[in-house]
Amino acid sequence: MPGRFDLSVADLAAVLDGEPAYRTRQVWRSLHQGREPEEMTDLPQALRARLARELVPGLQPVTSSVNADGDTTKWLWSLADGTRVETVLMEYRSGRVTVCVSSQAGCAMACTFCATGQAGFERHLTAGEIVEQVIRAGRASPGGRVSNVVFMGMGEPLANYGATWAAVERLHGDVGLSARHLTVSTVGIVPGILRLAEERLPVNLAVSLHAANDELRDSLVPINRRYPLTAVVEACQAWIASRNRRLSFEWALIDGVNDRPSDAAELAAIARPLAAHVNLIPLNPTPGYLTRGTPAAGVRAFRDRLVAAGVNATVRRNRGTDIAAACGQLAATGVPPLG
Ligand code: SAH
């Protein structure tokens, strides 16, 4: 039996065989509002009990942890086949509530500094498994509400294009999130970016750049050998050219590796013509990569160089490092012991 969010409308109608036809839409809507069958008080008691048995969850919580600041929660889930993935919920003072979803268990991209990449690829997630992460995290959020979803958890969403896009459409059409509040992040899978540019919904695109010359990028992000910078930049141009698309670059600052003045100059030369926003973040520690993140003063200096070169750049707060929930730290092991 597939998880409840991997049922199509027709599958759900089959589960509801013998019930009035309107029940299918009613239950579909309730599920996407995050209600458990037991909580669907607009259904007869016997039907609720039956649905509780038949609409099996696709995700079971193994552990959940909250950071010391109390604004970031991470879940470790077990999927129906025992595969493990993680999801992060972030609350902001502005009222924004962002869920960071995984699109794959593990990742095949092998970025050297990323804990998910260090662990290797396990399997693709289904669209339902992606949607269910949002629904379950949303239940735990203040007001039971999610405002933004970022595909920045475990895995490479554009290497699992079909499920990623199906999840985007469900989050838009059934959960009710606007495309503007959905962000797909990619290591730079060129055919995927081009495909995304053709889609009807103008979601946001984030490209994990981290280096702006091929020699350095080859060493940090191995897929750069297949899709080198010129090809990534061309795909980004196509993205910008299709209407209403927003582009940002992610740049994890690594001490002495990609935080030099020459790196800022090379990044500015790429980002400025694309009017891309640059998100800077000091590298988070992971077990398999020993170089540390750029110290705070260096991060500010790097940002100032970008801004002086006419690039829109912001430094992102590192949240959830104490529960290994920050960018690049998701390894589906829950919270590793300190030290
Ligand atoms: N595979 C997609 C989605 C993952 S998003 C992508 O690469 O965009 C996770 C983000 O965290 C990416 O920008 C990734 O490069 C970044 N990241 C990975 N390891 C990190 C680390 N140790 N510190 C900070 N950011 C890291």
GROMACS .gro file of C-alpha atoms and ligand atoms in nm:
model
  365
    1MET     CA    1   0.000   0.000   0.000
    2PRO     CA    2   0.157   0.334  -0.104
    3GLY     CA    3   0.171   0.614   0.152
    4ARG     CA    4  -0.139   0.833   0.172
    5PHE     CA    5   0.022   1.119  -0.024
    6ASP     CA    6   0.125   0.884  -0.304
    7LEU     CA    7  -0.237   0.799  -0.382
    8SER     CA    8  -0.386   0.970  -0.687
    9VAL     CA    9  -0.736   1.116  -0.669
   10ALA     CA   10  -0.854   0.800  -0.847
   11ASP     CA   11  -0.677   0.580  -0.589
   12LEU     CA   12  -0.844   0.771  -0.310
   13ALA     CA   13  -1.180   0.736  -0.483
   14ALA     CA   14  -1.121   0.358  -0.490
   15VAL     CA   15  -1.049   0.359  -0.114
   16LEU     CA   16  -1.375   0.552  -0.068
   17ASP     CA   17  -1.574   0.312  -0.286
   18GLY     CA   18  -1.933   0.296  -0.164
   19GLU     CA   19  -1.922   0.648  -0.019
   20PRO     CA   20  -2.087   0.950  -0.184
   21ALA     CA   21  -1.870   1.088  -0.467
   22TYR     CA   22  -1.806   1.421  -0.293
   23ARG     CA   23  -1.616   1.242  -0.017
   24THR     CA   24  -1.309   1.199  -0.240
   25ARG     CA   25  -1.250   1.575  -0.275
   26GLN     CA   26  -1.341   1.630   0.088
   27VAL     CA   27  -1.084   1.379   0.217
   28TRP     CA   28  -0.822   1.491  -0.039
   29ARG     CA   29  -0.858   1.848   0.083
   30SER     CA   30  -0.845   1.749   0.450
   31LEU     CA   31  -0.528   1.546   0.396
   32HIS     CA   32  -0.357   1.843   0.230
   33GLN     CA   33  -0.468   2.064   0.518
   34GLY     CA   34  -0.271   1.833   0.743
   35ARG     CA   35  -0.556   1.654   0.913
   36GLU     CA   36  -0.528   1.297   1.034
   37PRO     CA   37  -0.827   1.075   0.948
   38GLU     CA   38  -0.927   1.074   1.319
   39GLU     CA   39  -0.949   1.453   1.304
   40MET     CA   40  -1.179   1.464   1.002
   41THR     CA   41  -1.481   1.536   1.217
   42ASP     CA   42  -1.689   1.612   0.911
   43LEU     CA   43  -1.683   1.238   0.833
   44PRO     CA   44  -1.890   0.966   1.000
   45GLN     CA   45  -1.705   0.796   1.286
   46ALA     CA   46  -1.689   0.455   1.117
   47LEU     CA   47  -1.538   0.604   0.802
   48ARG     CA   48  -1.275   0.791   1.004
   49ALA     CA   49  -1.173   0.468   1.172
   50ARG     CA   50  -1.151   0.288   0.838
   51LEU     CA   51  -0.945   0.566   0.679
   52ALA     CA   52  -0.710   0.568   0.979
   53ARG     CA   53  -0.634   0.203   0.895
   54GLU     CA   54  -0.624   0.235   0.518
   55LEU     CA   55  -0.455   0.570   0.456
   56VAL     CA   56  -0.114   0.465   0.578
   57PRO     CA   57   0.149   0.733   0.641
   58GLY     CA   58   0.449   0.740   0.411
   59LEU     CA   59   0.674   0.878   0.687
   60GLN     CA   60   0.717   0.773   1.049
   61PRO     CA   61   0.902   1.005   1.286
   62VAL     CA   62   1.214   0.845   1.435
   63THR     CA   63   1.343   1.148   1.624
   64SER     CA   64   1.287   1.521   1.626
   65SER     CA   65   1.515   1.783   1.774
   66VAL     CA   66   1.488   2.156   1.840
   67ASN     CA   67   1.791   2.391   1.839
   68ALA     CA   68   1.891   2.596   2.143
   69ASP     CA   69   1.732   2.911   1.997
   70GLY     CA   70   1.404   2.724   1.969
   71ASP     CA   71   1.336   2.836   1.613
   72THR     CA   72   1.459   2.535   1.415
   73THR     CA   73   1.326   2.180   1.428
   74LYS     CA   74   1.470   1.878   1.251
   75TRP     CA   75   1.294   1.548   1.197
   76LEU     CA   76   1.446   1.216   1.109
   77TRP     CA   77   1.186   1.006   0.928
   78SER     CA   78   1.169   0.642   0.841
   79LEU     CA   79   1.001   0.582   0.504
   80ALA     CA   80   0.784   0.277   0.435
   81ASP     CA   81   1.086   0.068   0.327
   82GLY     CA   82   1.296   0.180   0.623
   83THR     CA   83   1.495   0.441   0.428
   84ARG     CA   84   1.578   0.746   0.639
   85VAL     CA   85   1.561   1.114   0.546
   86GLU     CA   86   1.549   1.446   0.731
   87THR     CA   87   1.337   1.762   0.713
   88VAL     CA   88   1.397   2.100   0.876
   89LEU     CA   89   1.139   2.358   0.988
   90MET     CA   90   1.256   2.716   1.037
   91GLU     CA   91   1.052   2.989   1.204
   92TYR     CA   92   1.132   3.356   1.150
   93ARG     CA   93   1.040   3.661   1.355
   94SER     CA   94   0.866   3.804   1.049
   95GLY     CA   95   0.616   3.521   1.078
   96ARG     CA   96   0.759   3.333   0.785
   97VAL     CA   97   0.769   2.956   0.833
   98THR     CA   98   0.996   2.769   0.595
   99VAL     CA   99   1.018   2.394   0.548
  100CYS     CA  100   1.337   2.255   0.397
  101VAL     CA  101   1.255   1.925   0.227
  102SER     CA  102   1.467   1.635   0.109
  103SER     CA  103   1.416   1.518  -0.250
  104GLN     CA  104   1.636   1.207  -0.230
  105ALA     CA  105   1.768   0.976   0.040
  106GLY     CA  106   2.138   1.049   0.015
  107CYS     CA  107   2.282   1.222  -0.290
  108ALA     CA  108   2.493   1.118  -0.587
  109MET     CA  109   2.651   1.459  -0.647
  110ALA     CA  110   2.939   1.400  -0.402
  111CYS     CA  111   3.011   1.764  -0.317
  112THR     CA  112   3.315   1.727  -0.094
  113PHE     CA  113   3.198   1.959   0.185
  114CYS     CA  114   2.841   1.826   0.219
  115ALA     CA  115   2.748   1.553   0.467
  116THR     CA  116   2.475   1.418   0.237
  117GLY     CA  117   2.720   1.399  -0.054
  118GLN     CA  118   2.977   1.229   0.166
  119ALA     CA  119   2.727   0.950   0.241
  120GLY     CA  120   2.635   0.872  -0.122
  121PHE     CA  121   2.305   0.799  -0.295
  122GLU     CA  122   2.035   0.569  -0.164
  123ARG     CA  123   1.715   0.633  -0.359
  124HIS     CA  124   1.483   0.893  -0.507
  125LEU     CA  125   1.191   1.010  -0.297
  126THR     CA  126   0.841   0.999  -0.441
  127ALA     CA  127   0.631   1.313  -0.483
  128GLY     CA  128   0.413   1.196  -0.194
  129GLU     CA  129   0.713   1.154   0.034
  130ILE     CA  130   0.820   1.510  -0.046
  131VAL     CA  131   0.470   1.655   0.007
  132GLU     CA  132   0.425   1.462   0.331
  133GLN     CA  133   0.739   1.623   0.477
  134VAL     CA  134   0.574   1.963   0.432
  135ILE     CA  135   0.242   1.848   0.575
  136ARG     CA  136   0.400   1.688   0.883
  137ALA     CA  137   0.635   1.976   0.952
  138GLY     CA  138   0.344   2.216   0.907
  139ARG     CA  139   0.146   2.040   1.177
  140ALA     CA  140   0.423   2.125   1.422
  141SER     CA  141   0.458   2.489   1.317
  142PRO     CA  142   0.299   2.783   1.498
  143GLY     CA  143  -0.053   2.810   1.367
  144GLY     CA  144  -0.009   2.481   1.183
  145ARG     CA  145   0.098   2.683   0.885
  146VAL     CA  146   0.384   2.679   0.634
  147SER     CA  147   0.459   2.985   0.421
  148ASN     CA  148   0.765   2.874   0.219
  149VAL     CA  149   0.916   2.551   0.099
  150VAL     CA  150   1.278   2.517  -0.011
  151PHE     CA  151   1.413   2.205  -0.183
  152MET     CA  152   1.740   2.235   0.005
  153GLY     CA  153   1.741   1.922   0.217
  154MET     CA  154   1.903   1.592   0.126
  155GLY     CA  155   1.947   1.514  -0.241
  156GLU     CA  156   1.957   1.688  -0.577
  157PRO     CA  157   1.601   1.782  -0.677
  158LEU     CA  158   1.679   1.818  -1.047
  159ALA     CA  159   1.824   1.466  -1.054
  160ASN     CA  160   1.476   1.354  -0.941
  161TYR     CA  161   1.290   1.590  -1.169
  162GLY     CA  162   0.958   1.410  -1.208
  163ALA     CA  163   0.890   1.370  -0.837
  164THR     CA  164   1.022   1.717  -0.757
  165TRP     CA  165   0.797   1.885  -1.010
  166ALA     CA  166   0.496   1.675  -0.915
  167ALA     CA  167   0.554   1.780  -0.554
  168VAL     CA  168   0.580   2.148  -0.657
  169GLU     CA  169   0.246   2.123  -0.836
  170ARG     CA  170   0.081   1.958  -0.537
  171LEU     CA  171   0.223   2.217  -0.297
  172HIS     CA  172   0.088   2.487  -0.523
  173GLY     CA  173  -0.245   2.338  -0.624
  174ASP     CA  174  -0.345   2.136  -0.318
  175VAL     CA  175  -0.154   2.287  -0.025
  176GLY     CA  176  -0.209   2.638  -0.161
  177LEU     CA  177   0.144   2.780  -0.160
  178SER     CA  178   0.225   3.039  -0.424
  179ALA     CA  179   0.506   2.964  -0.671
  180ARG     CA  180   0.691   3.267  -0.533
  181HIS     CA  181   0.718   3.087  -0.201
  182LEU     CA  182   0.869   2.771  -0.348
  183THR     CA  183   1.243   2.746  -0.418
  184VAL     CA  184   1.420   2.466  -0.600
  185SER     CA  185   1.792   2.449  -0.531
  186THR     CA  186   2.034   2.275  -0.764
  187VAL     CA  187   2.402   2.196  -0.782
  188GLY     CA  188   2.377   2.305  -1.147
  189ILE     CA  189   2.209   2.027  -1.348
  190VAL     CA  190   2.184   2.215  -1.679
  191PRO     CA  191   1.907   2.014  -1.852
  192GLY     CA  192   1.698   2.038  -1.534
  193ILE     CA  193   1.736   2.418  -1.516
  194LEU     CA  194   1.630   2.447  -1.881
  195ARG     CA  195   1.330   2.226  -1.820
  196LEU     CA  196   1.234   2.424  -1.511
  197ALA     CA  197   1.247   2.745  -1.716
  198GLU     CA  198   0.977   2.603  -1.944
  199GLU     CA  199   0.735   2.517  -1.662
  200ARG     CA  200   0.421   2.717  -1.611
  201LEU     CA  201   0.478   2.791  -1.241
  202PRO     CA  202   0.752   3.050  -1.181
  203VAL     CA  203   0.917   2.900  -0.873
  204ASN     CA  204   1.245   3.049  -0.751
  205LEU     CA  205   1.575   2.891  -0.852
  206ALA     CA  206   1.884   2.873  -0.633
  207VAL     CA  207   2.209   2.750  -0.782
  208SER     CA  208   2.477   2.621  -0.546
  209LEU     CA  209   2.776   2.785  -0.709
  210HIS     CA  210   3.050   2.792  -0.439
  211ALA     CA  211   3.323   2.859  -0.697
  212ALA     CA  212   3.331   3.082  -1.003
  213ASN     CA  213   3.619   2.921  -1.192
  214ASP     CA  214   3.613   2.567  -1.329
  215GLU     CA  215   3.933   2.451  -1.167
  216LEU     CA  216   3.814   2.525  -0.815
  217ARG     CA  217   3.456   2.421  -0.885
  218ASP     CA  218   3.569   2.087  -1.029
  219SER     CA  219   3.734   2.011  -0.697
  220LEU     CA  220   3.445   2.118  -0.473
  221VAL     CA  221   3.146   2.019  -0.685
  222PRO     CA  222   3.243   1.723  -0.906
  223ILE     CA  223   2.935   1.750  -1.133
  224ASN     CA  224   3.100   2.068  -1.266
  225ARG     CA  225   3.308   1.843  -1.492
  226ARG     CA  226   2.986   1.740  -1.668
  227TYR     CA  227   2.818   2.083  -1.655
  228PRO     CA  228   3.095   2.343  -1.643
  229LEU     CA  229   3.038   2.705  -1.550
  230THR     CA  230   2.980   2.837  -1.901
  231ALA     CA  231   2.695   2.587  -1.946
  232VAL     CA  232   2.550   2.666  -1.602
  233VAL     CA  233   2.562   3.039  -1.674
  234GLU     CA  234   2.393   2.987  -2.012
  235ALA     CA  235   2.116   2.788  -1.847
  236CYS     CA  236   2.079   3.066  -1.589
  237GLN     CA  237   2.047   3.318  -1.873
  238ALA     CA  238   1.765   3.108  -2.020
  239TRP     CA  239   1.603   3.097  -1.678
  240ILE     CA  240   1.618   3.474  -1.641
  241ALA     CA  241   1.489   3.522  -1.995
  242SER     CA  242   1.169   3.330  -1.926
  243ARG     CA  243   0.932   3.563  -1.750
  244ASN     CA  244   0.917   3.632  -1.378
  245ARG     CA  245   1.198   3.402  -1.273
  246ARG     CA  246   1.418   3.485  -0.976
  247LEU     CA  247   1.770   3.353  -0.947
  248SER     CA  248   2.001   3.328  -0.651
  249PHE     CA  249   2.344   3.178  -0.598
  250GLU     CA  250   2.444   2.992  -0.284
  251TRP     CA  251   2.803   3.033  -0.174
  252ALA     CA  252   2.936   2.849   0.133
  253LEU     CA  253   3.245   3.041   0.239
  254ILE     CA  254   3.538   2.808   0.303
  255ASP     CA  255   3.840   2.949   0.483
  256GLY     CA  256   4.122   3.019   0.236
  257VAL     CA  257   3.950   2.819  -0.039
  258ASN     CA  258   3.680   3.035  -0.200
  259ASP     CA  259   3.684   3.350   0.014
  260ARG     CA  260   3.972   3.538  -0.149
  261PRO     CA  261   3.933   3.876  -0.320
  262SER     CA  262   3.981   3.699  -0.655
  263ASP     CA  263   3.687   3.467  -0.573
  264ALA     CA  264   3.466   3.767  -0.500
  265ALA     CA  265   3.571   3.929  -0.829
  266GLU     CA  266   3.502   3.611  -1.029
  267LEU     CA  267   3.165   3.565  -0.858
  268ALA     CA  268   3.068   3.927  -0.922
  269ALA     CA  269   3.153   3.887  -1.290
  270ILE     CA  270   2.901   3.602  -1.312
  271ALA     CA  271   2.631   3.726  -1.074
  272ARG     CA  272   2.604   4.086  -1.180
  273PRO     CA  273   2.501   4.042  -1.545
  274LEU     CA  274   2.238   3.791  -1.429
  275ALA     CA  275   2.117   4.025  -1.151
  276ALA     CA  276   2.140   3.719  -0.928
  277HIS     CA  277   2.111   3.753  -0.554
  278VAL     CA  278   2.403   3.594  -0.368
  279ASN     CA  279   2.341   3.412  -0.040
  280LEU     CA  280   2.658   3.379   0.163
  281ILE     CA  281   2.692   3.132   0.445
  282PRO     CA  282   3.005   3.032   0.635
  283LEU     CA  283   3.068   2.662   0.571
  284ASN     CA  284   2.912   2.438   0.834
  285PRO     CA  285   3.127   2.161   0.977
  286THR     CA  286   3.075   1.808   0.844
  287PRO     CA  287   3.259   1.490   0.942
  288GLY     CA  288   3.424   1.435   0.603
  289TYR     CA  289   3.564   1.782   0.528
  290LEU     CA  290   3.814   1.936   0.761
  291THR     CA  291   3.860   2.292   0.632
  292ARG     CA  292   3.655   2.532   0.842
  293GLY     CA  293   3.412   2.805   0.750
  294THR     CA  294   3.535   3.160   0.692
  295PRO     CA  295   3.541   3.359   1.021
  296ALA     CA  296   3.277   3.632   1.057
  297ALA     CA  297   3.505   3.925   0.965
  298GLY     CA  298   3.608   3.749   0.644
  299VAL     CA  299   3.244   3.682   0.560
  300ARG     CA  300   3.162   4.051   0.595
  301ALA     CA  301   3.464   4.153   0.390
  302PHE     CA  302   3.360   3.912   0.113
  303ARG     CA  303   3.008   4.047   0.114
  304ASP     CA  304   3.136   4.406   0.103
  305ARG     CA  305   3.346   4.326  -0.203
  306LEU     CA  306   3.044   4.183  -0.381
  307VAL     CA  307   2.828   4.481  -0.289
  308ALA     CA  308   3.099   4.721  -0.405
  309ALA     CA  309   3.099   4.535  -0.736
  310GLY     CA  310   2.726   4.596  -0.774
  311VAL     CA  311   2.604   4.255  -0.658
  312ASN     CA  312   2.309   4.204  -0.428
  313ALA     CA  313   2.452   3.985  -0.150
  314THR     CA  314   2.336   3.887   0.197
  315VAL     CA  315   2.486   3.678   0.474
  316ARG     CA  316   2.257   3.406   0.598
  317ARG     CA  317   2.240   3.318   0.962
  318ASN     CA  318   2.361   2.972   1.038
  319ARG     CA  319   2.081   2.810   1.228
  320GLY     CA  320   2.052   2.459   1.361
  321THR     CA  321   2.424   2.376   1.368
  322ASP     CA  322   2.378   2.250   1.727
  323ILE     CA  323   2.138   1.981   1.603
  324ALA     CA  324   2.317   1.917   1.271
  325ALA     CA  325   2.024   2.071   1.087
  326ALA     CA  326   2.213   2.343   0.902
  327CYS     CA  327   2.296   2.353   0.528
  328GLY     CA  328   2.504   2.056   0.428
  329GLN     CA  329   2.474   1.874   0.760
  330LEU     CA  330   2.183   1.642   0.684
  331ALA     CA  331   2.302   1.282   0.702
  332ALA     CA  332   1.985   1.109   0.823
  333THR     CA  333   2.153   1.002   1.143
  334GLY     CA  334   1.945   1.227   1.367
  335VAL     CA  335   2.160   1.433   1.600
  336PRO     CA  336   2.517   1.307   1.619
  337PRO     CA  337   2.675   1.324   1.965
  338LEU     CA  338   2.875   1.640   2.031
  339GLY     CA  339   3.253   1.636   2.008
  340SAH     N1  340   2.153   1.944  -0.418
  340SAH     C1  341   2.089   2.073  -0.414
  340SAH     C2  342   2.001   2.088  -0.292
  340SAH     C3  343   2.076   2.089  -0.161
  340SAH     S1  344   2.066   2.249  -0.097
  340SAH     C4  345   2.193   2.182  -0.422
  340SAH     O1  346   2.311   2.149  -0.426
  340SAH     O2  347   2.157   2.298  -0.430
  340SAH     C5  348   2.186   2.246   0.031
  340SAH     C6  349   2.275   2.367   0.020
  340SAH     O3  350   2.373   2.359   0.125
  340SAH     C7  351   2.352   2.369  -0.110
  340SAH     O4  352   2.369   2.503  -0.149
  340SAH     C8  353   2.483   2.310  -0.067
  340SAH     O5  354   2.588   2.339  -0.155
  340SAH     C9  355   2.501   2.373   0.068
  340SAH     N2  356   2.597   2.306   0.153
  340SAH    C10  357   2.640   2.179   0.145
  340SAH     N3  358   2.729   2.152   0.242
  340SAH    C11  359   2.740   2.265   0.313
  340SAH    C12  360   2.816   2.300   0.428
  340SAH     N4  361   2.897   2.212   0.488
  340SAH     N5  362   2.805   2.426   0.477
  340SAH    C13  363   2.721   2.516   0.417
  340SAH     N6  364   2.647   2.488   0.309
  340SAH    C14  365   2.658   2.365   0.258
   0.00000   0.00000   0.00000
